[in-house]
Amino acid sequence: MIDFHPGLIFIFVGMLAALCQSTGRRMILACCPVLALVSICNQTMGTDLSFQFVNDFTLHYLFVDPLSWVFTAIFCVFGVIGGIYSCHNKSPLEALCSMAYVGSSIGVVLAHDWVTFLFFWELEAVTSTFLIWNDPRPTSRGAGLRYLMIHTLSGNCVLAGVVLKLTQGDILVHSLAEGPHDLAFWCFLIGFCVNVAAVPFHTWLTEGYPAATLTGSVFMSSFTTKVAVYSLLRVFGGTELLIGAGVLMALYGALYAVMENDMIRLLSYHIVSQVGYMVAGAGIGTAMTMNGATAHAVSDILFKSLLFMCCNALTYATGVRKINQLGGMAKRYPVICIFFIVGAFSIAGVPGFNGFVSKMMTIAGAEEAHLETVALLLELASIGTFLSICFKMLYFIFLAPDKGLAPEKRPVESNMMIAMAIGAALCTLIGCFPELTLYRHLPFGPVTYVPYTLPHVTNQMIMGFIGVIPFLMFLPRMEPHTAISLDAEWFYRRPLKMAFLGVTYLCFGLCRGLGHVWGVAVNQAMMACNNPMQFLDAKPFRPKKHYSPDNYRTSIADTIMIILTVLFICIFYFRTSL
């Protein structure tokens, strides 16, 4: 058995890639992540590696059970794909941060104690932030700062929960769904919900991912929210509050995606929507829905990263990200068009692709749990997915007439095409053979769900047909246009900005006022030291020149009066004391 930690392998690969020159970096990023995949494939269930920290505190840094294994395996698979896709990058910092980001995500999944869990949770936030800051656009600086602030909130909530658990002597990561619903419960739940992009805490995702580098956003699409999904499954599986949150995410993300014009921002809203299925599945808490949430997390990592890779490849080649400036890309980039169709059909749940065998499991589990309304709303969100990706993006990017606004600036790199081909192949393979590739590895018991039945296939065809009707009816109005969509962040971003500016102005005003008072006090003290006699003047604070015997002399009567007063006090004191 190989006991190397897969996450530490990725971190070491990133450090090595950052130290090497361009050719060596390409080889390391393309080949070395396979070692982490080999490591997790050779781990046995029940492995629990640990070491003594301080005061005999034991850190369990590698714990393998069915849930942690399946998430680690898919993270390693995408780490390999992402390494291939990004190996043309010339930035050592981006190579380091992308691989460390994968490694820290795996570290969270394999952690079996709260301290190790918290360490990798925070490392994940820091490394992903630099994938935004590494982009040269000025807007990326502010977006990265806001991204870091939101994840600081999440990290502090998790930190508070960890401290509370440790004070209770509760060291190991375990389920809190059964209670007690104490402060630690709510701290963990809020921290996880922020990272899972639950509405209204989702705007860090829809603002941060479009601001990241072209390859950085591909990595970010696959890890932060999925790590949070794993955490919800591990710690809060069966918590009913998550059902409503998941349904809201599924509908909200699909609705905003229909209105969006930026390719990456549109796909970011669909991360919110698709993760909503996983959150709802975790909240329902049955074996089928928990397996469905896990399966959909695996599928989402593959098809969402494929869509991000396709769109970023077009941006890399043309420099254009707006949908309304594209068109005719199918003729210019036919292979990318095929890969995009695979990703679009996968996310929409078309039979034959991985989204169909995972998404429908959660919906069927909701129906089995007698939550027909939840199942209906999740199916309604599926219509929005069909409308915004299968029809809107596919038509206006690839099939619509070329507007001539996106000339080719450079060819798409061959490593990017290879990575997209691997992702498309896995989406199709899992969709065609779910029992052999996916269902056998799901952690919450045997899978009894059978995806390829006539009712399931017919239902998805009906969903697609319902989605195409409004698209064809309103085709002239469906073309996106450049505008700003007001999201939930508007309700707290502006008030927080005003509050921050108000506090800043107040502090500066106080500093300026105190500085003025201090200056006056120092000035008067200096003048008093130069000429103590000036305070006998009736207006001691009026401007005066520094003391000079030529321009300032006090009256001799004042001096005589002081001497006589002192003598009188001394004579009176001695007479009374005698």
Coordinates of C-alpha atoms in Angstrom, one line a residue:
M1 CA 0.0 0.0 0.0
I2 CA 1.2 3.5 -0.8
D3 CA 0.7 5.8 2.2
F4 CA 1.6 9.1 0.5
H5 CA -1.0 11.7 1.0
P6 CA -2.5 12.6 -2.4
G7 CA -3.1 16.2 -1.4
L8 CA 0.5 16.6 -0.3
I9 CA 1.6 15.1 -3.7
F10 CA -0.3 17.9 -5.5
I11 CA 1.3 20.6 -3.2
F12 CA 4.7 19.2 -3.9
V13 CA 4.1 19.1 -7.6
G14 CA 3.0 22.8 -7.5
M15 CA 6.2 23.8 -5.7
L16 CA 8.4 21.8 -8.1
A17 CA 6.6 23.3 -11.1
A18 CA 7.1 26.8 -9.8
L19 CA 10.8 26.2 -9.4
C20 CA 11.3 24.8 -12.9
Q21 CA 11.7 26.5 -16.3
S22 CA 9.0 26.5 -18.9
T23 CA 9.7 23.1 -20.5
G24 CA 10.2 21.3 -17.2
R25 CA 7.0 22.9 -15.8
R26 CA 5.0 21.6 -18.7
M27 CA 6.2 18.1 -18.1
I28 CA 5.6 18.2 -14.4
L29 CA 2.1 19.6 -14.7
A30 CA 1.1 17.2 -17.4
C31 CA 2.6 14.0 -15.8
C32 CA 3.2 14.2 -12.1
P33 CA -0.5 14.6 -10.9
V34 CA -1.0 11.0 -12.0
L35 CA 1.1 10.0 -8.9
A36 CA -1.7 11.3 -6.6
L37 CA -4.3 9.3 -8.6
V38 CA -2.2 6.2 -8.2
S39 CA -1.9 6.9 -4.5
I40 CA -5.6 7.1 -3.8
C41 CA -6.3 4.1 -5.9
N42 CA -3.9 2.1 -3.7
Q43 CA -5.4 3.2 -0.4
T44 CA -7.5 0.7 1.5
M45 CA -10.8 1.5 3.2
G46 CA -10.3 2.2 6.9
T47 CA -6.9 3.7 6.5
D48 CA -6.3 6.3 9.3
L49 CA -2.8 7.8 9.3
S50 CA -2.0 10.2 12.2
F51 CA 0.9 11.7 14.1
Q52 CA 1.4 13.3 17.5
F53 CA 1.2 17.1 17.5
V54 CA 1.6 19.1 20.7
N55 CA 0.5 18.0 24.2
D56 CA -0.2 14.5 22.9
F57 CA -2.8 15.9 20.5
T58 CA -3.2 13.5 17.6
L59 CA -3.8 14.8 14.0
H60 CA -5.5 12.3 11.8
Y61 CA -4.4 13.7 8.4
L62 CA -5.4 10.8 6.1
F63 CA -8.7 8.9 6.7
V64 CA -10.2 6.8 3.9
D65 CA -13.8 5.7 3.9
P66 CA -16.2 5.3 1.0
L67 CA -17.2 9.0 1.1
S68 CA -13.8 10.5 1.4
W69 CA -12.4 8.0 -1.2
V70 CA -14.9 8.9 -4.0
F71 CA -14.4 12.7 -3.6
T72 CA -10.6 12.3 -3.4
A73 CA -10.6 10.1 -6.5
I74 CA -12.6 12.6 -8.6
F75 CA -10.4 15.5 -7.3
C76 CA -7.3 13.6 -8.4
V77 CA -8.9 12.8 -11.8
F78 CA -9.6 16.4 -12.4
G79 CA -6.2 17.4 -11.0
V80 CA -4.7 15.3 -13.9
I81 CA -7.0 17.0 -16.4
G82 CA -6.4 20.5 -15.0
G83 CA -2.7 19.9 -15.0
I84 CA -2.8 19.0 -18.7
Y85 CA -5.0 22.0 -19.5
S86 CA -2.8 24.5 -17.8
C87 CA 0.6 23.2 -18.6
H88 CA 1.2 25.9 -21.3
N89 CA 1.0 28.6 -18.6
K90 CA 4.2 30.6 -18.1
S91 CA 3.3 31.8 -14.6
P92 CA 5.1 29.9 -11.8
L93 CA 2.8 31.4 -9.2
E94 CA -0.3 30.1 -11.0
A95 CA 1.3 26.7 -11.3
L96 CA 2.0 26.6 -7.6
C97 CA -1.4 27.9 -6.5
S98 CA -3.5 25.7 -8.8
M99 CA -1.8 22.5 -7.7
A100 CA -1.8 23.6 -4.0
Y101 CA -5.5 24.4 -4.4
V102 CA -6.2 20.8 -5.5
G103 CA -4.0 19.5 -2.7
S104 CA -5.7 21.6 0.0
S105 CA -9.1 20.5 -1.3
I106 CA -8.1 16.8 -1.0
G107 CA -6.6 17.6 2.4
V108 CA -10.0 18.8 3.7
V109 CA -11.7 15.6 2.3
L110 CA -9.2 13.3 3.9
A111 CA -9.0 15.1 7.3
H112 CA -10.4 13.1 10.2
D113 CA -9.9 15.7 13.0
W114 CA -11.2 19.3 13.2
V115 CA -7.7 20.9 13.3
T116 CA -6.5 19.3 10.1
F117 CA -9.8 20.0 8.5
L118 CA -9.5 23.7 9.4
F119 CA -5.9 24.0 8.2
F120 CA -6.7 22.7 4.7
W121 CA -10.0 24.7 4.6
E122 CA -8.1 27.9 5.1
L123 CA -5.3 26.9 2.7
E124 CA -7.9 26.2 0.0
A125 CA -9.2 29.8 0.4
V126 CA -5.8 31.4 0.2
T127 CA -4.5 29.4 -2.8
S128 CA -7.7 30.0 -4.8
T129 CA -7.6 33.8 -4.1
F130 CA -4.3 34.0 -5.9
L131 CA -5.8 32.4 -9.0
I132 CA -7.9 35.6 -9.1
W133 CA -5.1 38.0 -8.3
N134 CA -2.8 36.4 -10.8
D135 CA -5.1 37.8 -13.6
P136 CA -3.7 41.1 -14.9
R137 CA -7.1 42.8 -15.3
P138 CA -7.6 45.7 -12.8
T139 CA -11.1 44.4 -11.8
S140 CA -9.5 41.2 -10.6
R141 CA -7.9 43.0 -7.7
G142 CA -11.1 44.1 -6.2
A143 CA -12.9 40.9 -7.0
G144 CA -10.1 38.9 -5.3
L145 CA -10.2 41.1 -2.2
R146 CA -14.0 40.6 -1.9
Y147 CA -13.6 36.8 -2.5
L148 CA -11.0 36.7 0.3
M149 CA -13.2 38.7 2.7
I150 CA -16.2 36.3 2.1
H151 CA -14.0 33.3 2.7
T152 CA -12.5 34.9 5.7
L153 CA -16.1 35.0 7.1
S154 CA -16.4 31.3 6.3
G155 CA -13.1 30.4 7.8
N156 CA -13.8 32.3 11.0
C157 CA -17.1 30.5 11.4
V158 CA -15.5 27.2 10.9
L159 CA -12.7 28.3 13.3
A160 CA -15.3 29.2 16.0
G161 CA -16.9 25.8 15.5
V162 CA -13.6 24.0 15.8
V163 CA -12.6 25.8 19.0
L164 CA -16.0 25.1 20.5
K165 CA -15.7 21.4 19.6
L166 CA -12.2 21.1 21.0
T167 CA -13.2 22.7 24.3
Q168 CA -15.9 20.0 24.5
G169 CA -13.3 17.3 23.9
D170 CA -14.8 16.5 20.5
I171 CA -11.8 16.1 18.2
L172 CA -12.9 14.0 15.3
V173 CA -15.0 15.1 12.3
H174 CA -18.4 13.5 12.5
S175 CA -22.1 14.1 11.8
L176 CA -23.8 16.9 13.7
A177 CA -27.2 16.4 12.1
E178 CA -28.7 14.8 15.2
G179 CA -27.6 17.6 17.4
P180 CA -27.1 19.2 19.8
H181 CA -28.0 22.3 17.9
D182 CA -25.6 24.4 19.8
L183 CA -23.4 27.4 18.8
A184 CA -20.8 25.0 17.2
F185 CA -23.6 23.5 15.0
W186 CA -24.6 26.9 13.6
C187 CA -21.0 28.1 13.2
F188 CA -20.2 25.0 11.0
L189 CA -23.4 25.3 9.1
I190 CA -22.9 29.0 8.2
G191 CA -19.3 28.4 7.3
F192 CA -20.2 25.5 5.0
C193 CA -23.1 27.3 3.4
V194 CA -20.9 30.3 2.5
N195 CA -18.5 28.0 0.7
V196 CA -21.3 26.0 -1.0
A197 CA -22.5 29.3 -2.5
A198 CA -25.9 29.2 -0.9
V199 CA -28.1 32.1 -1.8
P200 CA -27.6 35.0 -0.8
F201 CA -23.9 34.1 0.0
H202 CA -23.2 33.0 -3.6
T203 CA -21.9 36.3 -5.1
W204 CA -18.3 35.5 -4.3
L205 CA -18.6 32.8 -6.9
T206 CA -20.4 34.7 -9.7
E207 CA -18.0 37.6 -9.3
G208 CA -14.8 35.8 -8.4
Y209 CA -14.7 33.1 -11.1
P210 CA -15.1 35.4 -14.1
A211 CA -12.3 37.5 -12.6
A212 CA -9.8 34.6 -12.4
T213 CA -7.3 33.6 -14.9
L214 CA -8.4 31.5 -17.9
T215 CA -7.0 28.3 -16.4
G216 CA -7.6 29.4 -12.8
S217 CA -11.4 29.5 -13.3
V218 CA -11.3 26.0 -14.6
F219 CA -9.8 24.8 -11.4
M220 CA -12.1 26.9 -9.3
S221 CA -15.2 25.5 -10.9
S222 CA -14.4 22.1 -9.5
F223 CA -13.2 22.3 -5.9
T224 CA -14.5 24.9 -3.4
T225 CA -18.2 24.2 -3.8
K226 CA -17.6 20.5 -4.0
V227 CA -15.5 20.4 -0.9
A228 CA -18.4 22.2 0.8
V229 CA -20.8 19.6 -0.5
Y230 CA -18.6 16.9 0.9
S231 CA -18.6 18.7 4.3
L232 CA -22.4 19.0 4.2
L233 CA -22.7 15.3 3.4
R234 CA -20.3 14.3 6.1
V235 CA -21.5 16.7 8.9
F236 CA -25.0 17.8 8.1
G237 CA -26.6 14.9 6.0
G238 CA -30.3 14.8 6.8
T239 CA -30.6 18.5 8.0
E240 CA -33.9 19.6 6.7
L241 CA -32.9 23.3 6.4
L242 CA -30.7 22.3 3.5
I243 CA -33.7 21.2 1.4
G244 CA -35.1 24.7 1.0
A245 CA -31.6 26.1 0.5
G246 CA -30.8 23.6 -2.3
V247 CA -34.1 24.2 -4.1
L248 CA -33.6 28.0 -4.0
M249 CA -30.1 27.6 -5.3
A250 CA -31.2 25.4 -8.2
L251 CA -33.9 27.8 -9.3
Y252 CA -32.0 31.1 -8.6
G253 CA -28.9 30.0 -10.5
A254 CA -30.8 28.8 -13.5
L255 CA -32.9 32.0 -13.6
Y256 CA -29.9 34.4 -13.6
A257 CA -28.0 32.2 -16.1
V258 CA -30.8 32.8 -18.6
M259 CA -30.1 36.6 -18.4
E260 CA -26.3 36.5 -18.4
N261 CA -24.1 37.6 -21.3
D262 CA -20.6 36.7 -20.0
M263 CA -19.8 33.1 -20.7
I264 CA -17.9 32.4 -17.5
R265 CA -20.4 34.3 -15.4
L266 CA -23.2 32.3 -16.9
L267 CA -21.5 29.1 -16.1
S268 CA -20.8 30.3 -12.6
Y269 CA -24.5 30.8 -12.0
H270 CA -25.0 27.2 -13.2
I271 CA -22.5 26.1 -10.6
V272 CA -24.9 27.6 -8.0
S273 CA -27.8 25.8 -9.7
Q274 CA -26.2 22.4 -10.0
V275 CA -24.8 22.5 -6.5
G276 CA -28.4 23.2 -5.3
Y277 CA -29.3 19.6 -6.4
M278 CA -26.5 18.3 -4.2
V279 CA -27.5 20.5 -1.2
A280 CA -31.1 19.4 -1.5
G281 CA -30.0 15.8 -1.7
A282 CA -27.9 16.2 1.4
G283 CA -30.8 17.8 3.2
I284 CA -33.3 15.1 2.4
G285 CA -30.8 12.6 3.9
T286 CA -32.0 9.3 2.4
A287 CA -29.5 6.8 1.0
M288 CA -30.7 7.5 -2.5
T289 CA -30.5 11.3 -2.3
M290 CA -27.1 11.2 -0.5
N291 CA -25.8 8.9 -3.2
G292 CA -27.4 11.2 -5.8
A293 CA -25.7 14.2 -4.3
T294 CA -22.3 12.4 -4.4
A295 CA -22.8 11.2 -7.9
H296 CA -23.9 14.6 -9.1
A297 CA -20.8 16.1 -7.5
V298 CA -18.6 13.7 -9.5
S299 CA -20.5 14.4 -12.7
D300 CA -20.6 18.2 -12.1
I301 CA -16.8 18.3 -11.7
L302 CA -16.4 16.7 -15.1
F303 CA -19.1 18.5 -17.2
K304 CA -18.7 21.9 -15.6
S305 CA -15.0 21.9 -16.0
L306 CA -15.4 20.8 -19.6
L307 CA -17.7 23.7 -20.3
F308 CA -15.3 26.1 -18.6
M309 CA -12.4 24.7 -20.6
C310 CA -14.3 25.1 -23.9
C311 CA -15.3 28.7 -23.1
N312 CA -11.9 29.7 -21.9
A313 CA -10.3 28.1 -25.0
L314 CA -12.5 30.4 -27.1
T315 CA -11.5 33.4 -25.0
Y316 CA -7.8 32.3 -25.3
A317 CA -8.1 32.2 -29.0
T318 CA -10.2 35.3 -29.7
G319 CA -10.0 37.4 -26.6
V320 CA -13.8 37.7 -26.4
R321 CA -16.0 36.6 -23.5
K322 CA -19.3 38.2 -24.4
I323 CA -21.9 35.9 -26.0
N324 CA -23.4 38.6 -28.2
Q325 CA -20.0 39.3 -29.7
L326 CA -19.5 35.7 -30.8
G327 CA -21.1 33.5 -33.4
G328 CA -20.1 31.0 -36.1
M329 CA -17.6 29.3 -33.7
A330 CA -18.8 25.9 -34.9
K331 CA -17.3 26.5 -38.3
R332 CA -14.1 27.9 -37.0
Y333 CA -13.6 25.5 -34.0
P334 CA -15.6 22.4 -34.8
V335 CA -13.8 20.1 -32.3
I336 CA -14.4 22.6 -29.4
C337 CA -18.1 22.7 -30.6
I338 CA -18.3 18.9 -30.2
F339 CA -16.8 19.1 -26.7
F340 CA -19.2 21.8 -25.7
I341 CA -22.2 19.8 -26.9
V342 CA -21.0 16.9 -24.7
G343 CA -20.8 19.2 -21.7
A344 CA -24.1 20.9 -22.5
F345 CA -25.9 17.6 -22.9
S346 CA -24.3 16.4 -19.7
I347 CA -25.3 19.3 -17.5
A348 CA -28.8 19.3 -19.0
G349 CA -29.2 15.6 -18.2
V350 CA -29.7 14.3 -21.7
P351 CA -29.7 10.5 -21.7
G352 CA -26.3 9.0 -22.6
F353 CA -24.3 11.5 -20.6
N354 CA -23.3 11.6 -17.0
G355 CA -25.7 14.4 -15.8
F356 CA -28.6 12.1 -16.6
V357 CA -27.5 9.3 -14.4
S358 CA -26.7 11.6 -11.4
K359 CA -29.2 14.5 -11.4
M360 CA -32.2 12.3 -11.9
M361 CA -31.2 10.2 -8.9
T362 CA -31.7 13.1 -6.6
I363 CA -35.1 14.0 -8.1
A364 CA -36.2 10.3 -7.9
G365 CA -35.0 10.2 -4.3
A366 CA -37.1 13.3 -3.5
E367 CA -40.2 11.6 -4.9
E368 CA -39.4 8.5 -3.0
A369 CA -39.3 10.6 0.2
H370 CA -42.7 12.0 -0.7
L371 CA -41.3 15.4 -1.4
E372 CA -43.2 15.9 -4.7
T373 CA -42.9 19.7 -4.6
V374 CA -39.2 19.5 -4.2
A375 CA -38.9 17.1 -7.1
L376 CA -41.1 19.4 -9.2
L377 CA -39.1 22.5 -8.5
L378 CA -35.8 20.7 -9.3
E379 CA -37.2 19.6 -12.6
L380 CA -38.3 23.2 -13.3
A381 CA -34.7 24.2 -12.7
S382 CA -33.7 21.6 -15.3
I383 CA -35.7 23.5 -17.9
G384 CA -33.7 26.6 -17.2
T385 CA -30.5 24.6 -17.7
F386 CA -31.8 23.4 -21.1
L387 CA -32.7 26.9 -22.1
S388 CA -29.6 28.7 -21.1
I389 CA -26.9 26.2 -22.1
C390 CA -28.2 23.7 -24.6
F391 CA -30.1 26.4 -26.6
K392 CA -28.9 29.9 -25.7
M393 CA -25.1 29.3 -25.5
L394 CA -24.9 26.6 -28.1
Y395 CA -26.8 28.7 -30.7
F396 CA -25.5 32.2 -30.1
I397 CA -21.9 31.1 -29.7
F398 CA -21.5 28.3 -32.2
L399 CA -24.5 28.2 -34.6
A400 CA -25.5 31.9 -35.1
P401 CA -23.9 33.9 -37.9
D402 CA -20.4 35.2 -37.2
K403 CA -20.5 38.9 -36.4
G404 CA -16.8 39.4 -37.1
L405 CA -16.2 40.8 -33.7
A406 CA -14.0 37.9 -32.5
P407 CA -11.0 37.4 -34.9
E408 CA -8.6 34.7 -34.0
K409 CA -5.6 36.1 -32.2
R410 CA -3.8 32.9 -31.5
P411 CA -4.5 29.2 -32.0
V412 CA -5.8 27.0 -29.2
E413 CA -3.0 25.0 -27.5
S414 CA -2.8 21.3 -28.1
N415 CA -2.7 20.5 -24.4
M416 CA -6.0 22.3 -23.9
M417 CA -7.6 20.1 -26.6
I418 CA -6.3 17.0 -25.0
A419 CA -7.7 18.0 -21.6
M420 CA -11.1 18.7 -23.2
A421 CA -11.1 15.4 -25.0
I422 CA -10.4 13.5 -21.7
G423 CA -13.2 15.4 -20.0
A424 CA -15.7 14.7 -22.8
A425 CA -14.8 11.0 -22.9
L426 CA -15.3 10.6 -19.1
C427 CA -18.7 12.4 -19.3
T428 CA -19.8 10.0 -22.1
L429 CA -18.3 6.9 -20.4
I430 CA -20.1 7.5 -17.1
G431 CA -23.3 8.4 -18.9
C432 CA -23.3 5.1 -20.9
F433 CA -22.0 2.8 -18.1
P434 CA -23.0 4.3 -14.8
E435 CA -23.0 0.9 -12.9
L436 CA -19.5 0.1 -13.8
T437 CA -17.9 3.6 -13.5
L438 CA -19.9 5.5 -10.8
Y439 CA -22.6 3.6 -9.0
R440 CA -20.3 0.9 -7.6
H441 CA -18.3 3.6 -5.8
L442 CA -21.1 5.5 -4.2
P443 CA -20.7 5.6 -0.4
F444 CA -24.3 5.4 1.1
G445 CA -25.2 1.8 0.4
P446 CA -26.1 -0.2 -2.8
V447 CA -27.7 1.8 -5.6
T448 CA -31.1 0.6 -6.5
Y449 CA -31.8 3.4 -8.9
V450 CA -32.1 2.4 -12.6
P451 CA -31.6 5.5 -14.8
Y452 CA -32.4 4.0 -18.2
T453 CA -36.1 3.3 -17.9
L454 CA -38.8 4.5 -20.3
P455 CA -40.3 7.0 -17.7
H456 CA -37.0 8.5 -16.9
V457 CA -35.8 8.9 -20.5
T458 CA -39.2 10.2 -21.6
N459 CA -39.3 12.7 -18.7
Q460 CA -36.0 14.2 -19.8
M461 CA -37.0 14.4 -23.4
I462 CA -40.2 16.3 -22.2
M463 CA -38.0 18.7 -20.2
G464 CA -35.9 19.5 -23.3
F465 CA -39.0 19.9 -25.4
I466 CA -40.5 22.3 -22.9
G467 CA -37.3 24.3 -22.9
V468 CA -37.0 24.6 -26.7
I469 CA -40.5 26.0 -27.1
P470 CA -40.0 29.4 -25.4
F471 CA -36.5 29.6 -27.0
L472 CA -37.9 29.3 -30.6
M473 CA -40.9 31.5 -29.8
F474 CA -38.7 34.4 -28.5
L475 CA -35.5 33.7 -30.5
P476 CA -35.1 37.4 -31.6
R477 CA -35.3 38.5 -28.0
M478 CA -33.2 35.6 -26.6
E479 CA -29.9 37.0 -27.8
P480 CA -28.1 38.4 -24.7
H481 CA -27.0 42.0 -24.5
T482 CA -24.4 43.8 -22.5
A483 CA -26.0 44.9 -19.2
I484 CA -25.5 44.7 -15.5
S485 CA -27.6 42.1 -13.6
L486 CA -28.4 43.3 -10.1
D487 CA -27.8 40.4 -7.8
A488 CA -28.1 39.8 -4.1
E489 CA -24.7 41.4 -3.5
W490 CA -26.2 44.8 -4.3
F491 CA -28.2 44.8 -1.1
Y492 CA -25.2 44.4 1.1
R493 CA -22.3 45.5 -1.0
R494 CA -23.4 49.1 -1.3
P495 CA -24.5 49.5 2.4
L496 CA -21.3 47.9 3.5
K497 CA -19.3 50.2 1.2
M498 CA -21.1 53.2 2.6
A499 CA -20.6 52.0 6.2
F500 CA -16.9 51.4 5.5
L501 CA -16.4 54.8 3.9
G502 CA -18.3 56.4 6.8
V503 CA -16.2 54.8 9.4
T504 CA -13.1 55.6 7.4
Y505 CA -14.0 59.3 7.1
L506 CA -14.8 59.4 10.9
C507 CA -11.5 57.9 11.8
F508 CA -9.6 60.3 9.5
G509 CA -11.6 63.2 10.9
L510 CA -10.8 62.2 14.5
C511 CA -7.2 61.7 13.6
R512 CA -7.1 65.1 11.9
G513 CA -8.8 66.8 14.9
L514 CA -6.7 65.1 17.5
G515 CA -3.6 66.0 15.4
H516 CA -4.6 69.7 15.4
V517 CA -5.2 69.7 19.1
W518 CA -1.9 68.0 19.7
G519 CA -0.2 70.5 17.5
V520 CA -1.7 73.5 19.4
A521 CA -0.7 71.9 22.7
V522 CA 2.8 71.3 21.6
N523 CA 3.1 74.8 20.2
Q524 CA 1.9 76.4 23.4
A525 CA 4.2 74.2 25.5
M526 CA 7.1 75.3 23.4
M527 CA 6.2 79.0 23.8
A528 CA 5.7 78.5 27.5
C529 CA 9.2 77.0 27.8
N530 CA 10.6 79.9 25.8
N531 CA 8.9 82.5 28.0
P532 CA 7.0 81.3 31.1
M533 CA 6.1 84.9 31.9
Q534 CA 3.8 85.2 28.9
F535 CA 1.0 83.4 30.7
L536 CA 0.6 86.4 32.9
D537 CA -0.8 88.1 29.8
A538 CA -4.6 88.4 29.7
K539 CA -4.8 86.5 26.4
P540 CA -2.2 83.7 26.5
F541 CA -3.5 81.9 23.4
R542 CA -3.2 84.8 21.0
P543 CA -0.4 84.4 18.4
K544 CA 2.9 85.7 19.7
K545 CA 6.5 85.7 18.5
H546 CA 9.0 83.6 20.3
Y547 CA 10.5 85.4 23.4
S548 CA 13.1 88.0 22.8
P549 CA 14.1 90.6 25.4
D550 CA 14.1 93.2 22.7
N551 CA 10.4 92.8 21.8
Y552 CA 8.7 91.5 24.9
R553 CA 9.2 92.6 28.5
T554 CA 6.7 92.1 31.3
S555 CA 5.9 95.0 33.7
I556 CA 8.2 95.3 36.7
A557 CA 5.2 95.6 38.9
D558 CA 4.3 92.0 38.1
T559 CA 7.7 90.8 39.3
I560 CA 7.5 92.8 42.5
M561 CA 3.9 91.5 43.2
I562 CA 5.1 87.9 42.8
I563 CA 8.1 88.4 45.2
L564 CA 5.9 90.1 47.8
T565 CA 3.3 87.4 47.6
V566 CA 5.9 84.7 48.1
L567 CA 7.5 86.5 51.0
F568 CA 4.1 87.1 52.7
I569 CA 3.2 83.4 52.4
C570 CA 6.6 82.4 53.9
I571 CA 6.3 84.8 56.8
F572 CA 2.8 83.7 57.6
Y573 CA 3.8 80.0 57.5
F574 CA 6.7 80.4 59.9
R575 CA 4.8 82.5 62.3
T576 CA 1.9 80.1 62.6
S577 CA 4.3 77.1 62.9
L578 CA 6.1 78.7 65.8

